[in-house]
């Protein structure tokens, strides 16, 4: 059987494209309290603020492009003979724009909206507010298709099943602060090789067998070239 590979990405892979991470000194959570913009309670209390926060994030996608790290992962997917699962915590679309076929967005997507009435998930590229009509049922109110704190990330069963049988698990550009993603390294099977690529050791770095410290645009293309040669 050709080897099975799971890759987890976080905000660090998009940082050099110009998108802010969450926990840096200039990160998104420095300007906004999580409990004001990223919980179901915040949306119930002040929907206008939550819509505005994600409208700004969505607009910022227009000004950025995939970087060499995103492009290298898309190239790896094309070259990889075995099972390949790219799981991202990112809600941007830079993996897709780089050519990744089917990244699993476990924390949702900025370019989608979800209907609170019929639950349909629709593509959404414009600003969103409480008057935006659901394209599916035409009357329901829409919310950002984002997994907020206190909500269950998407497709967890599929992710854990694939982690259990994978041969290689690589985490890129994630601080290890947020579970369940921070615990994926503990969910791999006993034979899996585990590797972290990050600007600094993450909070769960000790759980990885190997580490490479540096910028994603340098580390990821070099690692992909190595894998493709072996
Ligand atoms: P964080 O902002 O917590 O962490 C980003 C990580 O990327 C840090 O460890 C940085 O050191 C690293 N980093 C920064 N620039 C880098 C670069 N150029 N190359 C490589 N690494 C770099 O972001 P996440 O771990 O993705 O969830 O955050 C996880 C979740 O917390 C997010 O999905 C979001 C947030 O709250 C929700 O909103 C549900």
PDB file of C-alpha atoms and ligand atoms in Angstrom:
ATOM      1  CA  UNK A   1       0.000   0.000   0.000  1.00  0.00           C
ATOM      2  CA  UNK A   2       1.391   3.435  -0.806  1.00  0.00           C
ATOM      3  CA  UNK A   3       1.816   5.566   2.330  1.00  0.00           C
ATOM      4  CA  UNK A   4      -1.053   7.585   3.707  1.00  0.00           C
ATOM      5  CA  UNK A   5      -0.422  11.239   4.523  1.00  0.00           C
ATOM      6  CA  UNK A   6      -2.341  13.725   6.669  1.00  0.00           C
ATOM      7  CA  UNK A   7      -1.367  17.405   6.688  1.00  0.00           C
ATOM      8  CA  UNK A   8      -2.774  19.931   9.149  1.00  0.00           C
ATOM      9  CA  UNK A   9      -2.356  23.622   8.413  1.00  0.00           C
ATOM     10  CA  UNK A  10      -2.998  26.714  10.523  1.00  0.00           C
ATOM     11  CA  UNK A  11      -2.828  30.468  10.193  1.00  0.00           C
ATOM     12  CA  UNK A  12       0.986  30.412   9.914  1.00  0.00           C
ATOM     13  CA  UNK A  13       0.835  29.014   6.378  1.00  0.00           C
ATOM     14  CA  UNK A  14      -1.147  32.049   5.202  1.00  0.00           C
ATOM     15  CA  UNK A  15       0.871  34.624   7.184  1.00  0.00           C
ATOM     16  CA  UNK A  16       3.355  35.292   4.384  1.00  0.00           C
ATOM     17  CA  UNK A  17       0.444  35.841   1.986  1.00  0.00           C
ATOM     18  CA  UNK A  18      -0.518  38.789   4.199  1.00  0.00           C
ATOM     19  CA  UNK A  19      -3.287  37.312   6.373  1.00  0.00           C
ATOM     20  CA  UNK A  20      -2.923  37.933  10.081  1.00  0.00           C
ATOM     21  CA  UNK A  21      -2.556  34.981  12.413  1.00  0.00           C
ATOM     22  CA  UNK A  22      -4.588  34.822  15.624  1.00  0.00           C
ATOM     23  CA  UNK A  23      -2.071  34.782  18.448  1.00  0.00           C
ATOM     24  CA  UNK A  24       0.868  36.912  17.283  1.00  0.00           C
ATOM     25  CA  UNK A  25       1.491  40.300  18.918  1.00  0.00           C
ATOM     26  CA  UNK A  26      -0.295  41.863  15.909  1.00  0.00           C
ATOM     27  CA  UNK A  27      -2.753  38.932  15.662  1.00  0.00           C
ATOM     28  CA  UNK A  28      -6.522  39.055  15.235  1.00  0.00           C
ATOM     29  CA  UNK A  29      -7.187  38.135  18.855  1.00  0.00           C
ATOM     30  CA  UNK A  30      -5.179  41.172  19.995  1.00  0.00           C
ATOM     31  CA  UNK A  31      -7.802  43.479  18.436  1.00  0.00           C
ATOM     32  CA  UNK A  32     -10.909  41.423  19.129  1.00  0.00           C
ATOM     33  CA  UNK A  33     -12.029  39.408  22.090  1.00  0.00           C
ATOM     34  CA  UNK A  34     -12.950  35.856  21.051  1.00  0.00           C
ATOM     35  CA  UNK A  35     -16.092  36.085  23.136  1.00  0.00           C
ATOM     36  CA  UNK A  36     -17.216  39.222  21.222  1.00  0.00           C
ATOM     37  CA  UNK A  37     -16.885  37.870  17.685  1.00  0.00           C
ATOM     38  CA  UNK A  38     -16.333  34.119  17.608  1.00  0.00           C
ATOM     39  CA  UNK A  39     -19.005  32.437  19.732  1.00  0.00           C
ATOM     40  CA  UNK A  40     -22.698  31.631  19.170  1.00  0.00           C
ATOM     41  CA  UNK A  41     -23.456  33.860  22.179  1.00  0.00           C
ATOM     42  CA  UNK A  42     -21.683  36.811  20.541  1.00  0.00           C
ATOM     43  CA  UNK A  43     -23.755  36.312  17.392  1.00  0.00           C
ATOM     44  CA  UNK A  44     -26.980  36.220  19.435  1.00  0.00           C
ATOM     45  CA  UNK A  45     -25.970  39.323  21.416  1.00  0.00           C
ATOM     46  CA  UNK A  46     -24.504  41.519  18.690  1.00  0.00           C
ATOM     47  CA  UNK A  47     -24.908  40.021  15.212  1.00  0.00           C
ATOM     48  CA  UNK A  48     -23.883  43.275  13.493  1.00  0.00           C
ATOM     49  CA  UNK A  49     -20.439  43.133  15.116  1.00  0.00           C
ATOM     50  CA  UNK A  50     -19.967  39.479  14.197  1.00  0.00           C
ATOM     51  CA  UNK A  51     -21.088  40.046  10.586  1.00  0.00           C
ATOM     52  CA  UNK A  52     -18.689  43.011  10.353  1.00  0.00           C
ATOM     53  CA  UNK A  53     -15.745  41.026  11.720  1.00  0.00           C
ATOM     54  CA  UNK A  54     -16.203  38.250   9.139  1.00  0.00           C
ATOM     55  CA  UNK A  55     -17.064  40.699   6.324  1.00  0.00           C
ATOM     56  CA  UNK A  56     -13.676  42.322   6.909  1.00  0.00           C
ATOM     57  CA  UNK A  57     -11.956  38.941   6.884  1.00  0.00           C
ATOM     58  CA  UNK A  58     -13.779  37.972   3.672  1.00  0.00           C
ATOM     59  CA  UNK A  59     -12.829  41.249   1.960  1.00  0.00           C
ATOM     60  CA  UNK A  60      -9.183  40.794   2.910  1.00  0.00           C
ATOM     61  CA  UNK A  61      -9.066  37.647   0.744  1.00  0.00           C
ATOM     62  CA  UNK A  62      -9.259  39.824  -2.358  1.00  0.00           C
ATOM     63  CA  UNK A  63      -5.891  41.384  -1.566  1.00  0.00           C
ATOM     64  CA  UNK A  64      -3.884  38.188  -1.011  1.00  0.00           C
ATOM     65  CA  UNK A  65      -2.543  35.309  -3.060  1.00  0.00           C
ATOM     66  CA  UNK A  66      -1.356  31.792  -2.289  1.00  0.00           C
ATOM     67  CA  UNK A  67       2.326  31.623  -1.376  1.00  0.00           C
ATOM     68  CA  UNK A  68       4.985  28.983  -2.188  1.00  0.00           C
ATOM     69  CA  UNK A  69       3.908  26.875   0.816  1.00  0.00           C
ATOM     70  CA  UNK A  70       0.313  26.556  -0.434  1.00  0.00           C
ATOM     71  CA  UNK A  71       1.595  25.843  -3.952  1.00  0.00           C
ATOM     72  CA  UNK A  72       4.012  23.169  -2.725  1.00  0.00           C
ATOM     73  CA  UNK A  73       1.207  21.305  -0.900  1.00  0.00           C
ATOM     74  CA  UNK A  74      -0.916  21.316  -4.055  1.00  0.00           C
ATOM     75  CA  UNK A  75       2.042  19.926  -5.990  1.00  0.00           C
ATOM     76  CA  UNK A  76       2.560  17.243  -3.329  1.00  0.00           C
ATOM     77  CA  UNK A  77      -1.075  16.185  -3.598  1.00  0.00           C
ATOM     78  CA  UNK A  78      -0.697  15.742  -7.362  1.00  0.00           C
ATOM     79  CA  UNK A  79       2.488  13.703  -6.938  1.00  0.00           C
ATOM     80  CA  UNK A  80       1.388  11.562  -3.959  1.00  0.00           C
ATOM     81  CA  UNK A  81       0.400   7.992  -4.850  1.00  0.00           C
ATOM     82  CA  UNK A  82      -1.255   7.099  -1.540  1.00  0.00           C
ATOM     83  CA  UNK A  83      -4.090   8.546   0.499  1.00  0.00           C
ATOM     84  CA  UNK A  84      -3.742  12.309   0.947  1.00  0.00           C
ATOM     85  CA  UNK A  85      -5.796  14.409   3.356  1.00  0.00           C
ATOM     86  CA  UNK A  86      -5.208  18.132   3.788  1.00  0.00           C
ATOM     87  CA  UNK A  87      -7.013  19.402   6.883  1.00  0.00           C
ATOM     88  CA  UNK A  88      -6.924  23.126   7.460  1.00  0.00           C
ATOM     89  CA  UNK A  89      -8.034  25.239  10.391  1.00  0.00           C
ATOM     90  CA  UNK A  90      -7.937  28.217   8.051  1.00  0.00           C
ATOM     91  CA  UNK A  91     -11.117  29.776   6.764  1.00  0.00           C
ATOM     92  CA  UNK A  92      -9.394  31.430   3.780  1.00  0.00           C
ATOM     93  CA  UNK A  93      -9.418  29.889   0.289  1.00  0.00           C
ATOM     94  CA  UNK A  94      -5.684  30.000  -0.398  1.00  0.00           C
ATOM     95  CA  UNK A  95      -5.268  26.201  -0.527  1.00  0.00           C
ATOM     96  CA  UNK A  96      -7.984  25.978  -3.205  1.00  0.00           C
ATOM     97  CA  UNK A  97      -6.490  28.864  -5.175  1.00  0.00           C
ATOM     98  CA  UNK A  98      -3.093  27.144  -5.063  1.00  0.00           C
ATOM     99  CA  UNK A  99      -4.654  24.048  -6.634  1.00  0.00           C
ATOM    100  CA  UNK A 100      -5.383  21.782  -3.659  1.00  0.00           C
ATOM    101  CA  UNK A 101      -8.304  19.611  -4.737  1.00  0.00           C
ATOM    102  CA  UNK A 102     -10.364  19.142  -1.655  1.00  0.00           C
ATOM    103  CA  UNK A 103      -8.975  20.694   1.520  1.00  0.00           C
ATOM    104  CA  UNK A 104     -11.078  19.868   4.551  1.00  0.00           C
ATOM    105  CA  UNK A 105     -11.915  23.151   6.301  1.00  0.00           C
ATOM    106  CA  UNK A 106     -12.544  21.923   9.831  1.00  0.00           C
ATOM    107  CA  UNK A 107     -13.281  25.474  11.097  1.00  0.00           C
ATOM    108  CA  UNK A 108     -15.490  26.433   8.148  1.00  0.00           C
ATOM    109  CA  UNK A 109     -14.993  28.844   5.247  1.00  0.00           C
ATOM    110  CA  UNK A 110     -15.274  32.599   4.809  1.00  0.00           C
ATOM    111  CA  UNK A 111     -16.647  32.140   1.306  1.00  0.00           C
ATOM    112  CA  UNK A 112     -19.665  30.183   2.497  1.00  0.00           C
ATOM    113  CA  UNK A 113     -22.777  31.083   4.486  1.00  0.00           C
ATOM    114  CA  UNK A 114     -25.133  28.783   6.382  1.00  0.00           C
ATOM    115  CA  UNK A 115     -28.894  29.190   6.692  1.00  0.00           C
ATOM    116  CA  UNK A 116     -30.247  29.194  10.235  1.00  0.00           C
ATOM    117  CA  UNK A 117     -33.608  27.936   8.939  1.00  0.00           C
ATOM    118  CA  UNK A 118     -32.921  25.240   6.307  1.00  0.00           C
ATOM    119  CA  UNK A 119     -29.210  24.712   7.247  1.00  0.00           C
ATOM    120  CA  UNK A 120     -28.131  24.795   3.586  1.00  0.00           C
ATOM    121  CA  UNK A 121     -24.544  25.906   3.056  1.00  0.00           C
ATOM    122  CA  UNK A 122     -24.153  28.274   0.091  1.00  0.00           C
ATOM    123  CA  UNK A 123     -21.219  29.925  -1.630  1.00  0.00           C
ATOM    124  CA  UNK A 124     -20.956  33.532  -0.487  1.00  0.00           C
ATOM    125  CA  UNK A 125     -18.536  36.166  -1.782  1.00  0.00           C
ATOM    126  CA  UNK A 126     -20.262  39.427  -0.741  1.00  0.00           C
ATOM    127  CA  UNK A 127     -20.749  41.113   2.628  1.00  0.00           C
ATOM    128  CA  UNK A 128     -23.240  39.269   4.808  1.00  0.00           C
ATOM    129  CA  UNK A 129     -25.871  40.770   7.127  1.00  0.00           C
ATOM    130  CA  UNK A 130     -29.189  39.788   8.662  1.00  0.00           C
ATOM    131  CA  UNK A 131     -31.073  40.837   5.536  1.00  0.00           C
ATOM    132  CA  UNK A 132     -29.077  38.555   3.203  1.00  0.00           C
ATOM    133  CA  UNK A 133     -31.574  35.976   1.858  1.00  0.00           C
ATOM    134  CA  UNK A 134     -30.697  32.289   1.861  1.00  0.00           C
ATOM    135  CA  UNK A 135     -30.204  31.222  -1.787  1.00  0.00           C
ATOM    136  CA  UNK A 136     -31.677  27.797  -0.997  1.00  0.00           C
ATOM    137  CA  UNK A 137     -34.911  28.499   0.910  1.00  0.00           C
ATOM    138  CA  UNK A 138     -35.076  32.259   0.129  1.00  0.00           C
ATOM    139  CA  UNK A 139     -36.361  33.270   3.585  1.00  0.00           C
ATOM    140  CA  UNK A 140     -33.925  31.952   6.213  1.00  0.00           C
ATOM    141  CA  UNK A 141     -31.368  34.176   7.933  1.00  0.00           C
ATOM    142  CA  UNK A 142     -27.728  33.465   7.119  1.00  0.00           C
ATOM    143  CA  UNK A 143     -24.723  33.225   9.404  1.00  0.00           C
ATOM    144  CA  UNK A 144     -21.042  32.938   8.488  1.00  0.00           C
ATOM    145  CA  UNK A 145     -20.115  29.293   7.812  1.00  0.00           C
ATOM    146  CA  UNK A 146     -17.508  29.471  10.561  1.00  0.00           C
ATOM    147  CA  UNK A 147     -17.073  27.091  13.481  1.00  0.00           C
ATOM    148  CA  UNK A 148     -17.187  29.262  16.581  1.00  0.00           C
ATOM    149  CA  UNK A 149     -15.792  28.456  20.002  1.00  0.00           C
ATOM    150  CA  UNK A 150     -18.145  26.041  21.715  1.00  0.00           C
ATOM    151  CA  UNK A 151     -19.196  24.458  18.391  1.00  0.00           C
ATOM    152  CA  UNK A 152     -18.080  21.127  16.940  1.00  0.00           C
ATOM    153  CA  UNK A 153     -15.471  21.349  14.153  1.00  0.00           C
ATOM    154  CA  UNK A 154     -16.513  19.783  10.850  1.00  0.00           C
ATOM    155  CA  UNK A 155     -15.936  16.209   9.657  1.00  0.00           C
ATOM    156  CA  UNK A 156     -14.163  15.054  12.799  1.00  0.00           C
ATOM    157  CA  UNK A 157     -14.975  11.364  12.256  1.00  0.00           C
ATOM    158  CA  UNK A 158     -13.367  11.332   8.850  1.00  0.00           C
ATOM    159  CA  UNK A 159     -10.307  13.146  10.205  1.00  0.00           C
ATOM    160  CA  UNK A 160      -9.789  10.749  13.135  1.00  0.00           C
ATOM    161  CA  UNK A 161     -10.306   7.676  10.926  1.00  0.00           C
ATOM    162  CA  UNK A 162      -7.626   8.918   8.540  1.00  0.00           C
ATOM    163  CA  UNK A 163      -5.250   9.905  11.350  1.00  0.00           C
ATOM    164  CA  UNK A 164      -5.459   6.402  12.838  1.00  0.00           C
ATOM    165  CA  UNK A 165      -4.261   4.756   9.633  1.00  0.00           C
ATOM    166  CA  UNK A 166      -1.824   7.393   8.361  1.00  0.00           C
ATOM    167  CA  UNK A 167       1.906   6.798   7.934  1.00  0.00           C
ATOM    168  CA  UNK A 168       2.927  10.442   8.076  1.00  0.00           C
ATOM    169  CA  UNK A 169       1.350  13.386   9.907  1.00  0.00           C
ATOM    170  CA  UNK A 170       2.663  16.902   9.304  1.00  0.00           C
ATOM    171  CA  UNK A 171       1.454  20.030  11.118  1.00  0.00           C
ATOM    172  CA  UNK A 172       2.300  23.373   9.520  1.00  0.00           C
ATOM    173  CA  UNK A 173       1.917  26.890  10.936  1.00  0.00           C
ATOM    174  CA  UNK A 174      -0.306  26.168  13.903  1.00  0.00           C
ATOM    175  CA  UNK A 175       0.303  27.185  17.505  1.00  0.00           C
ATOM    176  CA  UNK A 176      -1.269  24.116  19.143  1.00  0.00           C
ATOM    177  CA  UNK A 177      -3.536  26.245  21.325  1.00  0.00           C
ATOM    178  CA  UNK A 178      -6.863  25.092  19.943  1.00  0.00           C
ATOM    179  CA  UNK A 179      -8.298  21.593  20.348  1.00  0.00           C
ATOM    180  CA  UNK A 180      -9.246  19.247  18.815  1.00  0.00           C
ATOM    181  CA  UNK A 181      -6.654  20.108  16.118  1.00  0.00           C
ATOM    182  CA  UNK A 182      -3.886  20.453  18.719  1.00  0.00           C
ATOM    183  CA  UNK A 183      -4.537  16.831  19.746  1.00  0.00           C
ATOM    184  CA  UNK A 184      -4.320  15.286  16.258  1.00  0.00           C
ATOM    185  CA  UNK A 185      -0.652  14.374  16.800  1.00  0.00           C
ATOM    186  CA  UNK A 186      -1.762  12.145  19.693  1.00  0.00           C
ATOM    187  CA  UNK A 187      -4.430  10.461  17.553  1.00  0.00           C
ATOM    188  CA  UNK A 188      -2.092   8.989  14.922  1.00  0.00           C
ATOM    189  CA  UNK A 189      -1.350   5.257  14.889  1.00  0.00           C
ATOM    190  CA  UNK A 190       1.835   3.861  16.474  1.00  0.00           C
ATOM    191  CA  UNK A 191       3.747   3.534  13.181  1.00  0.00           C
ATOM    192  CA  UNK A 192       3.182   7.082  11.978  1.00  0.00           C
ATOM    193  CA  UNK A 193       6.023   9.541  11.532  1.00  0.00           C
ATOM    194  CA  UNK A 194       5.100  12.958  12.948  1.00  0.00           C
ATOM    195  CA  UNK A 195       6.648  16.272  11.965  1.00  0.00           C
ATOM    196  CA  UNK A 196       6.009  19.886  12.896  1.00  0.00           C
ATOM    197  CA  UNK A 197       6.951  22.796  10.600  1.00  0.00           C
ATOM    198  CA  UNK A 198       6.503  26.133  12.362  1.00  0.00           C
ATOM    199  CA  UNK A 199       8.098  29.498  12.988  1.00  0.00           C
ATOM    200  CA  UNK A 200       8.592  28.494  16.628  1.00  0.00           C
ATOM    201  CA  UNK A 201       7.932  25.326  18.617  1.00  0.00           C
ATOM    202  CA  UNK A 202       4.176  25.022  19.115  1.00  0.00           C
ATOM    203  CA  UNK A 203       2.504  24.416  22.433  1.00  0.00           C
ATOM    204  CA  UNK A 204       2.334  20.683  21.633  1.00  0.00           C
ATOM    205  CA  UNK A 205       5.791  20.420  20.017  1.00  0.00           C
ATOM    206  CA  UNK A 206       6.912  17.729  22.477  1.00  0.00           C
ATOM    207  CA  UNK A 207       4.379  15.306  21.007  1.00  0.00           C
ATOM    208  CA  UNK A 208       6.073  15.389  17.564  1.00  0.00           C
ATOM    209  CA  UNK A 209       9.031  13.178  16.630  1.00  0.00           C
ATOM    210  CA  UNK A 210      10.616  15.764  14.335  1.00  0.00           C
ATOM    211  CA  UNK A 211      10.631  19.557  14.133  1.00  0.00           C
ATOM    212  CA  UNK A 212      11.725  22.114  11.609  1.00  0.00           C
ATOM    213  CA  UNK A 213      11.700  25.723  12.698  1.00  0.00           C
ATOM    214  CA  UNK A 214      11.388  28.529  10.157  1.00  0.00           C
ATOM    215  CA  UNK A 215       9.105  30.198   7.656  1.00  0.00           C
ATOM    216  CA  UNK A 216       6.493  28.130   5.862  1.00  0.00           C
ATOM    217  CA  UNK A 217       7.478  29.524   2.439  1.00  0.00           C
ATOM    218  CA  UNK A 218      10.946  28.036   2.915  1.00  0.00           C
ATOM    219  CA  UNK A 219      10.288  24.907   4.973  1.00  0.00           C
ATOM    220  CA  UNK A 220       7.282  23.554   3.072  1.00  0.00           C
ATOM    221  CA  UNK A 221       8.696  23.643  -0.491  1.00  0.00           C
ATOM    222  CA  UNK A 222      11.947  22.081   0.788  1.00  0.00           C
ATOM    223  CA  UNK A 223      10.074  19.321   2.634  1.00  0.00           C
ATOM    224  CA  UNK A 224       7.837  18.618  -0.369  1.00  0.00           C
ATOM    225  CA  UNK A 225      10.883  18.381  -2.654  1.00  0.00           C
ATOM    226  CA  UNK A 226      12.411  15.887  -0.197  1.00  0.00           C
ATOM    227  CA  UNK A 227       9.242  13.760  -0.092  1.00  0.00           C
ATOM    228  CA  UNK A 228       8.887  13.775  -3.871  1.00  0.00           C
ATOM    229  CA  UNK A 229      12.525  12.601  -4.276  1.00  0.00           C
ATOM    230  CA  UNK A 230      12.215   9.738  -1.769  1.00  0.00           C
TER     231      UNK A 230
HETATM  232  P1  LIG B   1      -2.270  30.883  15.672  1.00  0.00           P
HETATM  233  O1  LIG B   1      -2.321  32.336  15.374  1.00  0.00           O
HETATM  234  O2  LIG B   1      -2.660  30.425  17.025  1.00  0.00           O
HETATM  235  O3  LIG B   1      -0.823  30.306  15.398  1.00  0.00           O
HETATM  236  C1  LIG B   1      -0.130  30.531  14.212  1.00  0.00           C
HETATM  237  C2  LIG B   1       1.194  29.794  14.275  1.00  0.00           C
HETATM  238  O4  LIG B   1       1.843  29.991  13.038  1.00  0.00           O
HETATM  239  C3  LIG B   1       2.126  30.278  15.385  1.00  0.00           C
HETATM  240  O5  LIG B   1       2.667  29.165  16.091  1.00  0.00           O
HETATM  241  C4  LIG B   1       3.226  31.023  14.620  1.00  0.00           C
HETATM  242  O6  LIG B   1       4.488  30.888  15.231  1.00  0.00           O
HETATM  243  C5  LIG B   1       3.205  30.307  13.288  1.00  0.00           C
HETATM  244  N1  LIG B   1       3.657  31.140  12.162  1.00  0.00           N
HETATM  245  C6  LIG B   1       3.495  32.475  11.980  1.00  0.00           C
HETATM  246  N2  LIG B   1       4.025  32.868  10.828  1.00  0.00           N
HETATM  247  C7  LIG B   1       4.561  31.770  10.248  1.00  0.00           C
HETATM  248  C8  LIG B   1       5.265  31.514   9.040  1.00  0.00           C
HETATM  249  N3  LIG B   1       5.542  32.490   8.166  1.00  0.00           N
HETATM  250  N4  LIG B   1       5.668  30.245   8.774  1.00  0.00           N
HETATM  251  C9  LIG B   1       5.403  29.244   9.652  1.00  0.00           C
HETATM  252  N5  LIG B   1       4.731  29.410  10.800  1.00  0.00           N
HETATM  253  C10 LIG B   1       4.305  30.657  11.111  1.00  0.00           C
HETATM  254  O7  LIG B   1      -3.169  30.169  14.529  1.00  0.00           O
HETATM  255  P2  LIG B   1      -3.790  28.692  14.504  1.00  0.00           P
HETATM  256  O8  LIG B   1      -2.931  27.731  15.236  1.00  0.00           O
HETATM  257  O9  LIG B   1      -4.141  28.398  13.102  1.00  0.00           O
HETATM  258  O10 LIG B   1     -10.121  29.179  15.218  1.00  0.00           O
HETATM  259  O11 LIG B   1      -5.109  28.945  15.327  1.00  0.00           O
HETATM  260  C11 LIG B   1      -6.011  27.891  15.479  1.00  0.00           C
HETATM  261  C12 LIG B   1      -7.409  28.430  15.587  1.00  0.00           C
HETATM  262  O12 LIG B   1      -7.453  29.443  16.608  1.00  0.00           O
HETATM  263  C13 LIG B   1      -7.909  29.156  14.358  1.00  0.00           C
HETATM  264  O13 LIG B   1      -8.393  28.296  13.370  1.00  0.00           O
HETATM  265  C14 LIG B   1      -9.008  30.019  14.904  1.00  0.00           C
HETATM  266  C15 LIG B   1      -8.288  30.526  16.140  1.00  0.00           C
HETATM  267  O14 LIG B   1      -9.066  30.909  17.213  1.00  0.00           O
HETATM  268  C16 LIG B   1     -11.373  29.657  15.133  1.00  0.00           C
HETATM  269  O15 LIG B   1     -11.637  30.820  14.858  1.00  0.00           O
HETATM  270  C17 LIG B   1     -12.431  28.636  15.406  1.00  0.00           C
END
